[in-house]
CSV table of C-alpha atoms and ligand atoms in Angstrom, one decimal:
chain,number,residue,atom,x,y,z
A,1,MET,CA,88.3,38.3,117.6
A,2,HIS,CA,85.7,35.8,117.8
A,3,ILE,CA,83.5,36.2,120.9
A,4,THR,CA,81.5,33.3,122.2
A,5,GLY,CA,79.7,32.3,125.4
A,6,LYS,CA,83.2,31.0,126.6
A,7,THR,CA,85.0,34.3,126.2
A,8,SER,CA,86.4,35.9,129.2
A,9,LEU,CA,85.2,39.3,130.1
A,10,VAL,CA,87.3,42.3,131.3
A,11,GLY,CA,86.7,46.0,130.8
A,12,LEU,CA,87.1,49.6,131.8
A,13,ILE,CA,84.6,51.6,134.0
A,14,GLY,CA,84.8,55.5,134.1
A,15,TRP,CA,82.9,58.5,132.9
A,16,PRO,CA,83.5,59.0,130.1
A,17,VAL,CA,85.3,56.3,128.5
A,18,GLU,CA,84.9,56.7,124.8
A,19,HIS,CA,88.5,58.2,124.2
A,20,SER,CA,90.4,55.4,126.1
A,21,LEU,CA,93.1,53.6,124.5
A,22,SER,CA,92.9,50.7,126.9
A,23,PRO,CA,90.3,48.6,124.9
A,24,MET,CA,92.7,48.7,121.8
A,25,MET,CA,95.7,47.9,123.9
A,26,GLN,CA,94.3,45.1,125.9
A,27,ASN,CA,92.5,43.3,123.0
A,28,ALA,CA,95.6,43.5,120.9
A,29,ALA,CA,97.4,42.0,123.9
A,30,PHE,CA,94.9,39.1,124.3
A,31,THR,CA,95.0,38.5,120.5
A,32,LYS,CA,98.8,38.3,120.4
A,33,VAL,CA,99.1,35.8,123.4
A,34,GLY,CA,96.0,33.8,122.0
A,35,LEU,CA,93.6,34.2,124.8
A,36,ASP,CA,89.8,34.1,124.3
A,37,TRP,CA,89.3,37.3,126.3
A,38,VAL,CA,87.6,40.5,125.4
A,39,TYR,CA,88.0,44.0,126.9
A,40,VAL,CA,85.0,46.3,126.7
A,41,PRO,CA,84.4,50.1,127.6
A,42,LEU,CA,81.9,50.4,130.3
A,43,PRO,CA,80.6,54.1,130.7
A,44,VAL,CA,79.4,54.3,134.1
A,45,ARG,CA,77.7,57.5,135.7
A,46,PRO,CA,79.1,58.4,138.9
A,47,ASP,CA,75.8,57.7,140.7
A,48,ASN,CA,75.7,54.2,139.3
A,49,VAL,CA,79.1,52.9,140.6
A,50,PRO,CA,77.7,50.4,143.3
A,51,GLN,CA,75.3,48.9,140.8
A,52,ALA,CA,77.7,48.7,138.0
A,53,LEU,CA,80.3,46.9,140.4
A,54,ALA,CA,77.6,44.5,141.6
A,55,GLY,CA,76.6,43.6,138.0
A,56,LEU,CA,80.3,42.5,137.2
A,57,SER,CA,80.1,39.5,139.6
A,58,ALA,CA,76.6,38.7,138.1
A,59,LEU,CA,77.9,38.8,134.6
A,60,ASN,CA,81.1,36.8,135.4
A,61,PHE,CA,83.6,39.5,134.7
A,62,VAL,CA,87.2,38.5,135.6
A,63,GLY,CA,88.0,42.1,136.4
A,64,VAL,CA,88.1,45.7,135.2
A,65,ASN,CA,90.3,48.8,135.1
A,66,VAL,CA,88.9,51.8,136.8
A,67,THR,CA,89.5,55.4,135.5
A,68,VAL,CA,88.4,59.0,136.3
A,69,PRO,CA,86.2,59.8,138.2
A,70,HIS,CA,85.7,56.5,140.0
A,71,LYS,CA,89.2,55.4,141.3
A,72,GLN,CA,88.5,56.5,144.9
A,73,ALA,CA,84.7,55.9,144.9
A,74,VAL,CA,85.2,52.1,144.1
A,75,MET,CA,87.4,51.5,147.1
A,76,ARG,CA,84.6,51.1,149.9
A,77,TYR,CA,83.0,48.3,147.7
A,78,MET,CA,86.2,46.2,147.6
A,79,ASN,CA,86.5,43.0,149.9
A,80,GLU,CA,90.4,43.4,149.8
A,81,LEU,CA,92.8,46.2,148.9
A,82,SER,CA,96.5,45.7,147.9
A,83,ASP,CA,98.9,47.8,150.3
A,84,SER,CA,99.7,50.1,147.3
A,85,ALA,CA,96.0,50.8,146.7
A,86,LYS,CA,95.4,51.5,150.4
A,87,ILE,CA,98.4,53.8,150.7
A,88,ILE,CA,97.8,55.6,147.3
A,89,GLY,CA,94.2,55.9,148.2
A,90,ALA,CA,92.9,54.8,144.6
A,91,VAL,CA,92.0,51.6,142.9
A,92,ASN,CA,92.6,51.4,139.0
A,93,THR,CA,92.4,47.6,138.8
A,94,ILE,CA,89.9,45.2,140.2
A,95,CYS,CA,90.3,41.4,140.1
A,96,LEU,CA,87.1,39.3,140.7
A,97,GLN,CA,87.9,36.0,142.6
A,98,GLN,CA,85.1,33.6,143.7
A,99,GLY,CA,82.8,36.6,144.1
A,100,LYS,CA,85.3,38.8,146.0
A,101,TYR,CA,86.4,42.1,144.7
A,102,ILE,CA,90.1,42.8,145.2
A,103,GLY,CA,91.3,46.4,144.4
A,104,HIS,CA,94.8,47.1,143.2
A,105,ASN,CA,96.8,50.2,142.0
A,106,THR,CA,98.9,49.5,139.0
A,107,ASP,CA,99.6,53.2,138.2
A,108,ALA,CA,102.7,53.3,140.6
A,109,THR,CA,104.1,50.2,139.0
A,110,GLY,CA,103.3,51.6,135.6
A,111,PHE,CA,105.1,54.9,136.3
A,112,LEU,CA,108.2,53.1,137.7
A,113,ASN,CA,108.5,50.6,135.0
A,114,SER,CA,108.3,53.3,132.3
A,115,LEU,CA,111.1,55.3,134.0
A,116,LEU,CA,113.3,52.1,134.1
A,117,GLU,CA,112.4,51.4,130.5
A,118,ALA,CA,113.7,54.8,129.7
A,119,ASN,CA,117.0,54.0,131.6
A,120,CYS,CA,116.2,56.5,134.5
A,121,HIS,CA,116.7,54.9,137.8
A,122,PRO,CA,115.1,57.1,140.7
A,123,GLN,CA,117.1,55.8,143.5
A,124,GLY,CA,119.1,58.8,145.0
A,125,MET,CA,117.5,61.4,142.7
A,126,ARG,CA,116.2,64.7,143.8
A,127,VAL,CA,112.7,64.9,142.3
A,128,ALA,CA,110.0,67.6,141.9
A,129,VAL,CA,106.5,66.3,141.1
A,130,LEU,CA,104.3,69.0,139.7
A,131,GLY,CA,100.6,68.4,140.8
A,132,ALA,CA,99.0,66.7,143.6
A,133,GLY,CA,96.0,64.9,142.2
A,134,GLY,CA,95.4,61.2,142.0
A,135,ALA,CA,98.2,60.4,139.6
A,136,ALA,CA,100.6,62.4,141.7
A,137,ARG,CA,99.9,60.1,144.6
A,138,ALA,CA,100.9,57.0,142.6
A,139,VAL,CA,103.9,58.8,141.3
A,140,VAL,CA,105.2,60.0,144.7
A,141,PHE,CA,104.4,56.4,146.2
A,142,ALA,CA,106.6,54.8,143.3
A,143,LEU,CA,109.4,57.4,143.9
A,144,ALA,CA,109.5,57.0,147.7
A,145,GLN,CA,109.5,53.1,147.3
A,146,ALA,CA,112.3,53.3,144.7
A,147,LYS,CA,114.3,55.4,147.3
A,148,ALA,CA,114.5,58.6,145.7
A,149,ALA,CA,116.8,60.9,147.7
A,150,SER,CA,114.0,63.7,148.1
A,151,VAL,CA,110.6,64.3,146.5
A,152,ILE,CA,109.1,67.8,146.7
A,153,VAL,CA,105.4,68.1,145.6
A,154,LEU,CA,104.4,71.3,144.0
A,155,ASN,CA,100.8,72.2,143.4
A,156,ARG,CA,98.7,75.1,142.4
A,157,THR,CA,96.5,74.4,145.5
A,158,ALA,CA,99.3,74.0,148.1
A,159,GLU,CA,96.9,72.5,150.8
A,160,ARG,CA,96.4,69.4,148.5
A,161,ALA,CA,100.2,68.8,148.2
A,162,ALA,CA,100.3,69.0,152.0
A,163,PHE,CA,97.7,66.4,152.4
A,164,LEU,CA,99.5,64.2,149.9
A,165,VAL,CA,102.7,64.4,151.7
A,166,ASP,CA,101.1,64.0,155.1
A,167,ASP,CA,99.4,60.7,153.9
A,168,LEU,CA,102.6,59.3,152.5
A,169,VAL,CA,104.9,60.4,155.3
A,170,GLU,CA,103.4,57.7,157.5
A,171,THR,CA,104.4,54.9,155.3
A,172,PHE,CA,107.8,56.4,154.2
A,173,PRO,CA,109.0,58.1,157.5
A,174,ASN,CA,112.7,57.8,156.4
A,175,ASN,CA,112.1,59.6,153.0
A,176,ALA,CA,112.5,63.2,152.4
A,177,LEU,CA,109.1,64.2,151.3
A,178,HIS,CA,108.1,68.0,151.1
A,179,PHE,CA,105.6,70.3,149.5
A,180,ALA,CA,105.3,73.8,148.4
A,181,ALA,CA,102.9,76.0,146.1
A,182,LEU,CA,103.5,75.7,142.4
A,183,THR,CA,104.8,79.1,141.6
A,184,PRO,CA,107.4,80.6,139.3
A,185,GLN,CA,109.4,81.4,142.3
A,186,SER,CA,109.3,78.1,144.0
A,187,ILE,CA,110.6,76.5,140.7
A,188,MET,CA,113.2,79.2,140.4
A,189,ASP,CA,114.4,78.3,143.9
A,190,LEU,CA,114.7,74.6,143.1
A,191,ASN,CA,116.1,74.9,139.6
A,192,ASN,CA,119.4,73.3,139.2
A,193,GLN,CA,119.0,71.2,142.1
A,194,LEU,CA,116.8,68.7,140.6
A,195,ASP,CA,117.7,65.4,138.8
A,196,LEU,CA,114.1,64.7,137.7
A,197,VAL,CA,110.9,66.8,137.3
A,198,VAL,CA,107.6,64.9,136.9
A,199,ASN,CA,104.5,66.7,135.4
A,200,THR,CA,101.4,65.2,136.9
A,201,THR,CA,99.1,68.1,136.3
A,202,SER,CA,96.8,68.0,133.4
A,203,VAL,CA,98.3,71.3,132.1
A,204,GLY,CA,99.3,70.9,128.4
A,205,MET,CA,96.9,68.1,127.7
A,206,SER,CA,94.7,68.1,124.5
A,207,PRO,CA,92.8,70.4,123.6
A,208,ASN,CA,95.0,73.0,125.7
A,209,ILE,CA,98.1,71.9,124.0
A,210,GLU,CA,99.8,75.4,124.1
A,211,ASP,CA,99.9,75.3,128.0
A,212,CYS,CA,103.0,74.3,130.0
A,213,PRO,CA,103.3,74.0,133.8
A,214,TRP,CA,106.8,75.4,133.6
A,215,PRO,CA,107.0,79.1,133.9
A,216,SER,CA,108.0,80.5,130.6
A,217,ASP,CA,110.6,82.8,131.9
A,218,VAL,CA,112.5,80.0,133.9
A,219,ALA,CA,115.0,78.1,131.8
A,220,MET,CA,115.0,74.3,131.9
A,221,PRO,CA,118.4,72.9,133.0
A,222,SER,CA,119.9,70.5,130.5
A,223,GLN,CA,121.1,68.0,133.1
A,224,THR,CA,117.6,67.5,134.6
A,225,ILE,CA,115.3,64.8,133.2
A,226,PHE,CA,111.7,65.9,132.4
A,227,TYR,CA,108.8,63.5,132.6
A,228,ASP,CA,105.3,64.4,131.4
A,229,LEU,CA,102.3,62.0,132.4
A,230,VAL,CA,100.3,63.6,129.7
A,231,TYR,CA,100.4,61.6,126.5
A,232,ARG,CA,97.9,63.6,124.3
A,233,PRO,CA,99.9,65.0,122.5
A,234,LEU,CA,102.7,62.6,122.7
A,235,GLU,CA,105.3,65.6,122.9
A,236,THR,CA,103.7,68.3,125.0
A,237,VAL,CA,105.2,72.0,125.2
A,238,PHE,CA,106.7,71.1,128.5
A,239,LEU,CA,108.6,68.1,127.0
A,240,ALA,CA,109.4,70.2,123.7
A,241,ARG,CA,110.9,73.0,125.8
A,242,ALA,CA,113.0,70.6,127.7
A,243,ARG,CA,114.2,68.8,124.6
A,244,GLU,CA,115.2,72.2,123.0
A,245,ALA,CA,117.1,73.0,126.3
A,246,GLY,CA,119.1,69.7,125.7
A,247,ALA,CA,117.4,67.7,128.4
A,248,LYS,CA,116.4,64.0,128.4
A,249,THR,CA,112.5,63.7,128.2
A,250,ILE,CA,110.1,60.9,128.9
A,251,GLY,CA,106.4,61.0,127.8
A,252,GLY,CA,103.4,59.6,129.5
A,253,LEU,CA,102.6,56.7,127.0
A,254,GLY,CA,105.0,54.4,128.7
A,255,MET,CA,103.1,54.7,132.1
A,256,LEU,CA,99.8,54.0,130.3
A,257,ILE,CA,101.2,50.9,128.7
A,258,HIS,CA,102.9,49.5,131.8
A,259,GLN,CA,99.9,50.1,134.1
A,260,GLY,CA,97.8,48.3,131.5
A,261,ALA,CA,100.5,45.5,131.4
A,262,ALA,CA,100.6,45.1,135.1
A,263,ALA,CA,96.6,44.8,135.0
A,264,PHE,CA,96.9,42.2,132.1
A,265,GLU,CA,99.4,40.1,134.2
A,266,ARG,CA,97.2,40.2,137.3
A,267,TRP,CA,94.1,39.1,135.4
A,268,THR,CA,95.6,36.5,133.1
A,269,GLY,CA,98.7,35.4,135.0
A,270,GLN,CA,100.7,35.6,131.8
A,271,ALA,CA,103.5,38.1,130.6
A,272,ALA,CA,102.0,41.0,128.8
A,273,PRO,CA,103.2,41.6,125.2
A,274,ILE,CA,104.5,45.2,125.7
A,275,ALA,CA,105.5,45.8,122.2
A,276,VAL,CA,102.2,44.9,120.8
A,277,MET,CA,100.4,47.1,123.4
A,278,ARG,CA,102.5,50.0,122.5
A,279,GLN,CA,101.8,49.7,118.9
A,280,ALA,CA,98.1,49.5,119.6
A,281,CYS,CA,98.4,52.7,121.5
A,282,MET,CA,100.4,54.5,118.7
A,283,ASP,CA,97.6,53.2,116.2
A,284,GLY,CA,94.9,54.6,118.6
A,285,LEU,CA,96.7,58.1,118.8
A,286,GLY,CA,97.0,58.1,115.0
B,1,NAP,N1,100.3,58.4,131.5
B,1,NAP,C1,99.4,57.8,132.3
B,1,NAP,O1,99.3,56.7,132.3
B,1,NAP,C2,98.5,58.6,133.2
B,1,NAP,C3,97.9,58.1,134.3
B,1,NAP,C4,97.1,58.9,135.1
B,1,NAP,C5,97.0,60.2,135.0
B,1,NAP,N2,97.6,60.8,133.7
B,1,NAP,C6,97.4,62.2,133.3
B,1,NAP,O2,97.8,63.0,134.5
B,1,NAP,C7,97.1,64.2,134.5
B,1,NAP,C8,96.6,64.3,136.0
B,1,NAP,O3,95.5,63.2,136.3
B,1,NAP,P1,94.9,63.1,137.7
B,1,NAP,O4,94.1,62.0,137.7
B,1,NAP,O5,95.9,63.3,138.8
B,1,NAP,O6,93.8,64.4,137.8
B,1,NAP,P2,93.4,65.2,139.0
B,1,NAP,O7,93.3,64.3,140.3
B,1,NAP,O8,92.2,65.8,138.6
B,1,NAP,O9,94.5,66.3,139.3
B,1,NAP,C9,94.9,67.4,138.5
B,1,NAP,C10,96.1,68.1,139.0
B,1,NAP,O10,96.4,69.0,137.9
B,1,NAP,C11,96.4,70.3,138.5
B,1,NAP,N3,96.0,71.3,137.6
B,1,NAP,C12,94.9,71.3,136.8
B,1,NAP,N4,94.7,72.4,136.1
B,1,NAP,C13,95.8,73.2,136.6
B,1,NAP,C14,96.3,74.5,136.1
B,1,NAP,N5,95.7,75.2,135.2
B,1,NAP,N6,97.4,75.1,136.6
B,1,NAP,C15,98.2,74.3,137.6
B,1,NAP,N7,97.8,73.1,138.0
B,1,NAP,C16,96.7,72.6,137.4
B,1,NAP,C17,95.5,70.2,139.8
B,1,NAP,O11,95.9,71.3,140.8
B,1,NAP,P3,94.9,71.6,141.8
B,1,NAP,O12,94.9,70.6,143.0
B,1,NAP,O13,95.3,73.0,142.2
B,1,NAP,O14,93.5,71.7,141.2
B,1,NAP,C18,96.0,68.8,140.2
B,1,NAP,O15,97.2,68.7,140.9
B,1,NAP,C19,96.0,64.1,133.5
B,1,NAP,O16,96.5,64.7,132.4
B,1,NAP,C20,95.9,62.5,133.1
B,1,NAP,O17,95.6,62.3,131.8
B,1,NAP,C21,98.3,60.0,133.0
């Protein structure tokens, strides 16, 4: 990579950002398609978000990705928001166009494309989403848009699941969206009636890799597909148990790659080199 005064700038704002795979993934993609662009990690403390955003325009950035904990905080500084960002209530990709800040959310597209890539078509499926945080909102949005037959959101804090469903029901009045507390009993009650279970909680993520959001005394049905958004480790205990039970499993790396690919395409107007981006992530994960 040869950076000059003509190199176009994009990056990632979050706190912290040092472990992010996005710089490796996006820079590999720019190199592959021969673009004179560079993607830089930009650690921004929560109280510096407005100053950091203002600086992007002054420094001629083309855009940025936004990660934890700023996905909601940046919204009020956008001149325009895409429909999905508005409905999900979070921005993970910003495009700067003639000094205007346009906020998008590519997590929902990323999730859906990773499902399709794994040959899982959610239309007509009965789905349980474990967790009700920021990622869950994008996942439920994608599933509702893709016409899943029903989506039940199960969360440790049931209230948060209720808010999520309440927010999305307005946009998807004809979809069967429900919520419940995430307990062994609620999972037992639903078991064998689900086509797809998506873990959007952080349970099982490194360093707590022995943890699993599925109760240890409830068997995982082999006919259900199990998806884990967590990708550190690549195979969580949740996915390993599902695999051992004979079920199809999908890991979270695909969503990371496809949300990045959607951001790449918004900024550059070119098709993203998915295979190169995946390889860069695999290299980054060692
Ligand atoms: N693959 C990808 O591209 C991708 C994209 C985005 C996120 N993610 C991953 O998805 C996970 C969630 O991210 P997020 O942004 O949604 O985080 P978040 O907004 O902080 O939400 C965290 C969720 O996990 C639940 N949770 C945390 N600890 C728990 C525990 N011990 N038992 C039960 N539930 C627990 C929380 O429940 P409460 O509401 O009860 O606290 C909440 O529902 C993270 O691991 C993140 O790395 C992956």
